[in-house]
CSV table of N, CA, C and O in Angstrom, one decimal:
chain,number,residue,atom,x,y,z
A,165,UNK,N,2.2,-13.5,5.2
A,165,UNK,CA,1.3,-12.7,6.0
A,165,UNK,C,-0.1,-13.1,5.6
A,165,UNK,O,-0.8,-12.3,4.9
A,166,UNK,N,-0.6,-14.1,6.1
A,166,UNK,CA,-2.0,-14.8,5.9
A,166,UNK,C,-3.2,-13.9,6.9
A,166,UNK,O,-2.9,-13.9,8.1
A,167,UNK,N,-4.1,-13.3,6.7
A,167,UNK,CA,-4.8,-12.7,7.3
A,167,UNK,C,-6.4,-12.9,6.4
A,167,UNK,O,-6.6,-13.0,5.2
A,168,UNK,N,-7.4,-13.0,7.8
A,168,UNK,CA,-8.6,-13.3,7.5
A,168,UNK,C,-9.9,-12.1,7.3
A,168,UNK,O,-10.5,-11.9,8.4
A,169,UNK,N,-10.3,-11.5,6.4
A,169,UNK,CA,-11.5,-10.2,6.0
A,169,UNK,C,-12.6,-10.9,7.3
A,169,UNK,O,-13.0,-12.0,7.5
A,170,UNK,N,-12.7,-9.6,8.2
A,170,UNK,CA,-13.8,-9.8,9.1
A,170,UNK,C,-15.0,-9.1,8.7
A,170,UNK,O,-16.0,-9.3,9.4
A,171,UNK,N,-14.9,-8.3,7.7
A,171,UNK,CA,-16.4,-7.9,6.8
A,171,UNK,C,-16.6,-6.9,7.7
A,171,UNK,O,-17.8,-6.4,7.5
A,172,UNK,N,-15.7,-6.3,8.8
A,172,UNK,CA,-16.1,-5.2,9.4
A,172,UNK,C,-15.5,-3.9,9.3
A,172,UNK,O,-15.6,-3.1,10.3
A,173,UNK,N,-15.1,-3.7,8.6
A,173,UNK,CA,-14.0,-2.8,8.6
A,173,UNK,C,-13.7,-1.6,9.3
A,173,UNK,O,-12.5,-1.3,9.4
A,174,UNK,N,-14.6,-1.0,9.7
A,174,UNK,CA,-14.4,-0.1,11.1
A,174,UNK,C,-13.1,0.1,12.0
A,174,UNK,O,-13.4,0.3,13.2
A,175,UNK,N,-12.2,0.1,11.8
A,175,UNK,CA,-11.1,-0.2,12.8
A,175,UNK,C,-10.5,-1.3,12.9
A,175,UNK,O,-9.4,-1.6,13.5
A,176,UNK,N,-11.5,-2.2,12.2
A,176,UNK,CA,-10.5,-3.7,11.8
A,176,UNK,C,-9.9,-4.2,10.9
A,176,UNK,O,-9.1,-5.2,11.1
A,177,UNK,N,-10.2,-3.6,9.4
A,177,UNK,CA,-9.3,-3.9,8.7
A,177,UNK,C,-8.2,-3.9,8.1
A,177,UNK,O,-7.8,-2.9,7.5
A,178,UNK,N,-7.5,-5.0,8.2
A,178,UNK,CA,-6.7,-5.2,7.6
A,178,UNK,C,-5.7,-5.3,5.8
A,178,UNK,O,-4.5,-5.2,5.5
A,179,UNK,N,-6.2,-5.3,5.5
A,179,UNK,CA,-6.3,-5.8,3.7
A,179,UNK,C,-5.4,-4.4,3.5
A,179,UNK,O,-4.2,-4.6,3.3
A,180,UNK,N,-5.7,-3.2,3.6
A,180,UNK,CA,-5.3,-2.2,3.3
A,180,UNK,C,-3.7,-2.2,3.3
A,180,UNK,O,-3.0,-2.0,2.3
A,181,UNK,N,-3.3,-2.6,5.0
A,181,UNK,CA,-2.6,-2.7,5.5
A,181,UNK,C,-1.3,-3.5,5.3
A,181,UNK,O,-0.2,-3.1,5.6
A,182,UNK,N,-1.6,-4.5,4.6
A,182,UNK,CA,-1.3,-6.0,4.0
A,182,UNK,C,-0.7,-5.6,2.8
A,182,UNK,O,0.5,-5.5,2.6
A,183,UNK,N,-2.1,-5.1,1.7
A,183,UNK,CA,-1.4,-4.3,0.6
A,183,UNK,C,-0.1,-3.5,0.6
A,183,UNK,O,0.8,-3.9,-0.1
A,184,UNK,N,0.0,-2.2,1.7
A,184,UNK,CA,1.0,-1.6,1.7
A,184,UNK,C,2.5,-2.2,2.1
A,184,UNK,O,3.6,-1.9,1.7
A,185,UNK,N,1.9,-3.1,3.2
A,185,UNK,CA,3.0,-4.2,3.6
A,185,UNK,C,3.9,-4.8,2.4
A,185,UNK,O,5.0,-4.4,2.2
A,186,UNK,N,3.2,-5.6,1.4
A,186,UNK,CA,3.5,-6.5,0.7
A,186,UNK,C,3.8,-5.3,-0.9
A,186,UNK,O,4.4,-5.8,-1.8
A,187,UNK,N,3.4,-4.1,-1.0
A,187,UNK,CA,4.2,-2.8,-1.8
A,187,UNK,C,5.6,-2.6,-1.5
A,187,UNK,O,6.5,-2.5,-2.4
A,188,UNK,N,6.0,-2.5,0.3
A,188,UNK,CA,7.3,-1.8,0.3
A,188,UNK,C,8.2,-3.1,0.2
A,188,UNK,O,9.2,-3.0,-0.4
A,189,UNK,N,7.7,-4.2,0.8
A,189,UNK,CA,8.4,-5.8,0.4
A,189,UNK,C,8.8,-5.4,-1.1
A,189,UNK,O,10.0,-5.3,-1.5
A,190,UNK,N,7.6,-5.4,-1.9
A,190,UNK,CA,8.8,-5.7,-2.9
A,190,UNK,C,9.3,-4.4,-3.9
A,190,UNK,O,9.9,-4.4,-5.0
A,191,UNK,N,8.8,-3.4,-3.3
A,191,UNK,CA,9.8,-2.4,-3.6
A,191,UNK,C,11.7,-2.4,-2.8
A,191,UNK,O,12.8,-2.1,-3.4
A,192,UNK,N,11.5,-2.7,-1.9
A,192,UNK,CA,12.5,-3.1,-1.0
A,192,UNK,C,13.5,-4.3,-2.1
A,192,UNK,O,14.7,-4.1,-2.2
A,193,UNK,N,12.7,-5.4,-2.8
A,193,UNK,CA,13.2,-6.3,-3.1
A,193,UNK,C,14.2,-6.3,-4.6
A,193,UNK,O,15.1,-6.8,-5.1
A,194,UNK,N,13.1,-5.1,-5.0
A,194,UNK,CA,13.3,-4.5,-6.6
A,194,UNK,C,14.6,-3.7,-6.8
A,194,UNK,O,15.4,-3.7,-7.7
A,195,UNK,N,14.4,-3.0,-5.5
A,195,UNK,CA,15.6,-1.7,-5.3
A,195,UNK,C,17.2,-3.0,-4.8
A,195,UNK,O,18.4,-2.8,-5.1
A,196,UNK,N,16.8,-3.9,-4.3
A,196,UNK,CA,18.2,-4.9,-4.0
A,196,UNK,C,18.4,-5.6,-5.4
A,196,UNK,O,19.6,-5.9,-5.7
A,197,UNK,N,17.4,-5.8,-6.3
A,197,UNK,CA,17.9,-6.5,-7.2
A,197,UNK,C,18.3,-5.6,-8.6
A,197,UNK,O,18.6,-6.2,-9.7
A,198,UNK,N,18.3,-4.6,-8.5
A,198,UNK,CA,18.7,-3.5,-9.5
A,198,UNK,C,20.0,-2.7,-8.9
A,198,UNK,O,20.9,-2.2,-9.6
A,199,UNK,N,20.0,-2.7,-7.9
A,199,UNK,CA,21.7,-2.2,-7.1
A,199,UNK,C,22.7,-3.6,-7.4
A,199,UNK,O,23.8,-3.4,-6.9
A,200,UNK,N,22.5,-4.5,-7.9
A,200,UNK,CA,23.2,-5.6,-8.2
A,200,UNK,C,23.3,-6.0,-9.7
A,200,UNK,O,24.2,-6.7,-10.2
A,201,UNK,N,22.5,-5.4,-10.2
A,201,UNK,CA,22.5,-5.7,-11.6
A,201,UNK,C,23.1,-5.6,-12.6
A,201,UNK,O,22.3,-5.2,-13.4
A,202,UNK,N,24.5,-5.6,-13.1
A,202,UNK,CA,24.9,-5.1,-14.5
A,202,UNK,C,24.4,-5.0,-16.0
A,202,UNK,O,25.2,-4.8,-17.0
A,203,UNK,N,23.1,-5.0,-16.2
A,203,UNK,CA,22.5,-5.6,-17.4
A,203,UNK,C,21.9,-4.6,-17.2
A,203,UNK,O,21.1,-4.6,-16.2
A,204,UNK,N,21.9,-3.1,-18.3
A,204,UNK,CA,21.3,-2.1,-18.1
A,204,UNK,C,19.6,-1.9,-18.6
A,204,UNK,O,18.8,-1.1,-18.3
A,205,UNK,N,19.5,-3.3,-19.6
A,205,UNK,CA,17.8,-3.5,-19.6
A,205,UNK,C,17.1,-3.8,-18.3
A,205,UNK,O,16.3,-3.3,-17.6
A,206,UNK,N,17.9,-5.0,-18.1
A,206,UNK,CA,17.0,-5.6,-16.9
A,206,UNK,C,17.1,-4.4,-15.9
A,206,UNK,O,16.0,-3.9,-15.6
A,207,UNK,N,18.3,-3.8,-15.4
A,207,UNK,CA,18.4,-2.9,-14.3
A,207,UNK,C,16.7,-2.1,-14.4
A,207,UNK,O,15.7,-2.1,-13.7
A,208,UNK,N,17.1,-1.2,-16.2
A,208,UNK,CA,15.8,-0.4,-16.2
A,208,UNK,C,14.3,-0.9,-15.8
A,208,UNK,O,13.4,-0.2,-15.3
A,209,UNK,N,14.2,-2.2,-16.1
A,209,UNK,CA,12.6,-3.0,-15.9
A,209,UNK,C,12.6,-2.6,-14.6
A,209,UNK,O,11.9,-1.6,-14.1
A,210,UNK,N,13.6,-3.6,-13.9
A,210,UNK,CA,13.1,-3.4,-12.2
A,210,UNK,C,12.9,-1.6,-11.8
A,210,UNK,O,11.8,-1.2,-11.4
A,211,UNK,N,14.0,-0.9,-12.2
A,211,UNK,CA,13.6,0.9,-11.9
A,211,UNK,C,12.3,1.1,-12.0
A,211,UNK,O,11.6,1.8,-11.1
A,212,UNK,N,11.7,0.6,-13.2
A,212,UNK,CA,10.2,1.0,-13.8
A,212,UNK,C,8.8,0.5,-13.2
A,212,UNK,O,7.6,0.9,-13.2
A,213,UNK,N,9.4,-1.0,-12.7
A,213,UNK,CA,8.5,-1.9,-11.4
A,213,UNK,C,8.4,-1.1,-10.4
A,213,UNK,O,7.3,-0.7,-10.1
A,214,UNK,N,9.7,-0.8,-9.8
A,214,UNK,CA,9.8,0.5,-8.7
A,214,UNK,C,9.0,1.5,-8.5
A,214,UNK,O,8.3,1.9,-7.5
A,215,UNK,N,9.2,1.9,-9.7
A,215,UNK,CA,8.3,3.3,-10.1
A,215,UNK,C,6.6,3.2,-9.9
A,215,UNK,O,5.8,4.1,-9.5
A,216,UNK,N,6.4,1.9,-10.5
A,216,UNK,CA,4.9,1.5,-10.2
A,216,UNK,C,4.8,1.7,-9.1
A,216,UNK,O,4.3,2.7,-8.7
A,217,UNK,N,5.3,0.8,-8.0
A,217,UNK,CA,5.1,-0.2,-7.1
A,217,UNK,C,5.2,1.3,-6.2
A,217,UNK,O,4.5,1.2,-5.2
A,218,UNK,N,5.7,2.4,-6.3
A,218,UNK,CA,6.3,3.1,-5.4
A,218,UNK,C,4.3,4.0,-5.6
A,218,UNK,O,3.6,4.2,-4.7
A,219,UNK,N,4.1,4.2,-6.9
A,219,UNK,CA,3.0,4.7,-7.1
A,219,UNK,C,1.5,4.1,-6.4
A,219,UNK,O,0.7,4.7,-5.6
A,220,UNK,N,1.4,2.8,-6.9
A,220,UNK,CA,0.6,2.1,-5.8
A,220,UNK,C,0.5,2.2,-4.3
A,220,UNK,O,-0.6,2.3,-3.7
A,221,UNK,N,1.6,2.1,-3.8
A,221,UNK,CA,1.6,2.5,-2.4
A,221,UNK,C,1.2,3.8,-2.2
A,221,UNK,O,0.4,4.0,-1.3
A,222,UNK,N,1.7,5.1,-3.0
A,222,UNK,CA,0.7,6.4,-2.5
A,222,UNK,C,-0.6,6.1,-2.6
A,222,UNK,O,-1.3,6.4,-1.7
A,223,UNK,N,-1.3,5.4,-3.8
A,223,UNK,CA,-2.1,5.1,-3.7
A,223,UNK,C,-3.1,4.5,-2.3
A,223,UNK,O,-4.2,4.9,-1.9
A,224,UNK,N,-2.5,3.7,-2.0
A,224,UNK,CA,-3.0,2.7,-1.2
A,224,UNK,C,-3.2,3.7,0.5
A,224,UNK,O,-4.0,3.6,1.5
A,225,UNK,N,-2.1,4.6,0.2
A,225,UNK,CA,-1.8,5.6,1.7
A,225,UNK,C,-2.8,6.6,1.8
A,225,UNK,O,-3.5,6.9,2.8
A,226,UNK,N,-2.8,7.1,0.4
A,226,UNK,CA,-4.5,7.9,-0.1
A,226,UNK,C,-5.3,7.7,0.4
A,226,UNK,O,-5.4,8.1,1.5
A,227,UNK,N,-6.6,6.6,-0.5
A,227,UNK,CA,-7.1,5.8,-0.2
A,227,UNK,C,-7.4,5.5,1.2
A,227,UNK,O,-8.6,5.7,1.6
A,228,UNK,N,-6.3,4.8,2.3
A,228,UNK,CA,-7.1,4.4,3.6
A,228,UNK,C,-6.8,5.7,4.3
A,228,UNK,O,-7.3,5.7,5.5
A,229,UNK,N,-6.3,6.7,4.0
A,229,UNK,CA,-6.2,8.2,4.6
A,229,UNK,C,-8.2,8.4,4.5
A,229,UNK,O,-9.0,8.4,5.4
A,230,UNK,N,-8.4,8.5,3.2
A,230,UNK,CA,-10.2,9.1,3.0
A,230,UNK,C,-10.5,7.9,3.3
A,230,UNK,O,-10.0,7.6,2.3
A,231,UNK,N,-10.9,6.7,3.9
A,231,UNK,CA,-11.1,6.2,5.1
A,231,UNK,C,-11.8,6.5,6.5
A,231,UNK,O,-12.9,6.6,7.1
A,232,UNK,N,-10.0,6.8,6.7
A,232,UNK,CA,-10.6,7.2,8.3
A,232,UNK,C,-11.3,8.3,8.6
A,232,UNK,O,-11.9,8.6,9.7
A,233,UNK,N,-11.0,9.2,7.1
A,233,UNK,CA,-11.9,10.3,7.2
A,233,UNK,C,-13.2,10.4,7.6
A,233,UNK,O,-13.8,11.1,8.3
A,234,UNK,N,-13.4,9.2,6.6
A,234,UNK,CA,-14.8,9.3,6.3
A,234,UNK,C,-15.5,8.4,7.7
A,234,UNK,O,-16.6,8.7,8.1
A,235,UNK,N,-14.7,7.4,8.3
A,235,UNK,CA,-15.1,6.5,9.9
A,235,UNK,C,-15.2,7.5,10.3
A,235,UNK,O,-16.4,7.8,10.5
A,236,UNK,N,-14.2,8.8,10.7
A,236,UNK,CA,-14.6,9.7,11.5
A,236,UNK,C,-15.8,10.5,11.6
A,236,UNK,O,-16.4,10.7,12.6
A,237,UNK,N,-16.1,10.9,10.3
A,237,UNK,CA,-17.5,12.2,10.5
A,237,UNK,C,-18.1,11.3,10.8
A,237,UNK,O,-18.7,11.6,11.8
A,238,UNK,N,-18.5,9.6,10.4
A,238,UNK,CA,-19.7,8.9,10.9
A,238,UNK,C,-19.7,8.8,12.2
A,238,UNK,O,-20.7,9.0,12.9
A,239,UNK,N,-18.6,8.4,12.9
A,239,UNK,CA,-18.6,8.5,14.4
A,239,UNK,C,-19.3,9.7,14.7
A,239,UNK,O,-20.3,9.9,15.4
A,240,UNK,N,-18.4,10.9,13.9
A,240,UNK,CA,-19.1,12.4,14.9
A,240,UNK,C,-20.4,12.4,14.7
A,240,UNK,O,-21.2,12.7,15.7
A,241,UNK,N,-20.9,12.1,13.6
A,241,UNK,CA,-22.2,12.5,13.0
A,241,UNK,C,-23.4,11.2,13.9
A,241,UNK,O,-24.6,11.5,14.0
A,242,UNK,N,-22.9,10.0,14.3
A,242,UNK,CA,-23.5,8.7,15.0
A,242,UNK,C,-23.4,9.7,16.6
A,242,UNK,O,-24.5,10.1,16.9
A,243,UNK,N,-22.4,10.0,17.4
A,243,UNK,CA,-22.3,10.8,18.6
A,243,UNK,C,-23.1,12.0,18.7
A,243,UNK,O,-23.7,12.3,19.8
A,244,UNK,N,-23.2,12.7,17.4
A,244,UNK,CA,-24.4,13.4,17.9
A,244,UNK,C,-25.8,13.2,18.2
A,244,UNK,O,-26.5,14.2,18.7
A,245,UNK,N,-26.4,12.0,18.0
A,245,UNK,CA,-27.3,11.6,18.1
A,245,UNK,C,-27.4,10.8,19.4
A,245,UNK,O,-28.5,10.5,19.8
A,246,UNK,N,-26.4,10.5,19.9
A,246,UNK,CA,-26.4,9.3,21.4
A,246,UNK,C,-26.7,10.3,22.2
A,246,UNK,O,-26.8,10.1,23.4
């Protein structure tokens, strides 16, 4: 998933998006390779990757949530003045 920063971010960025993409990928990937695993170390590592990976992504949901927040009052607050 190759994508190019247009430095505008307003409704166009992407990156965020990418991020969360490429979180559930390989949470998705961690959870298939730990349901297969008999090796109760390794199993644990991947669980604990999970665990990150699953935390990051709130993160990341956070984060562009106060975003759009914040696009919006500027919109409201740019409209009252038009």
């Amino acid at each position: 998933m190759n994508t190019t920063c247009v430095h505008s971010c307003k409704g166009l960025c992407t990156a965020l998006e990418v991020a969360e993409h490429r979180e559930q990928e390989a949470i998705r990937e961690y959870r298939k390779f730990a349901g297969g695993c008999d090796y109760p170390d390794v199993r644990q590592i991947l669980e604990e990757l999970i665990r990150d990976r699953e935390k990051a992504l709130a993160v990341l949901r956070e984060k562009r949530e106060i975003l759009t927040v914040k696009f919006n009052a500027i919109d409201r607050i740019n409209d009252s003045f038009a």
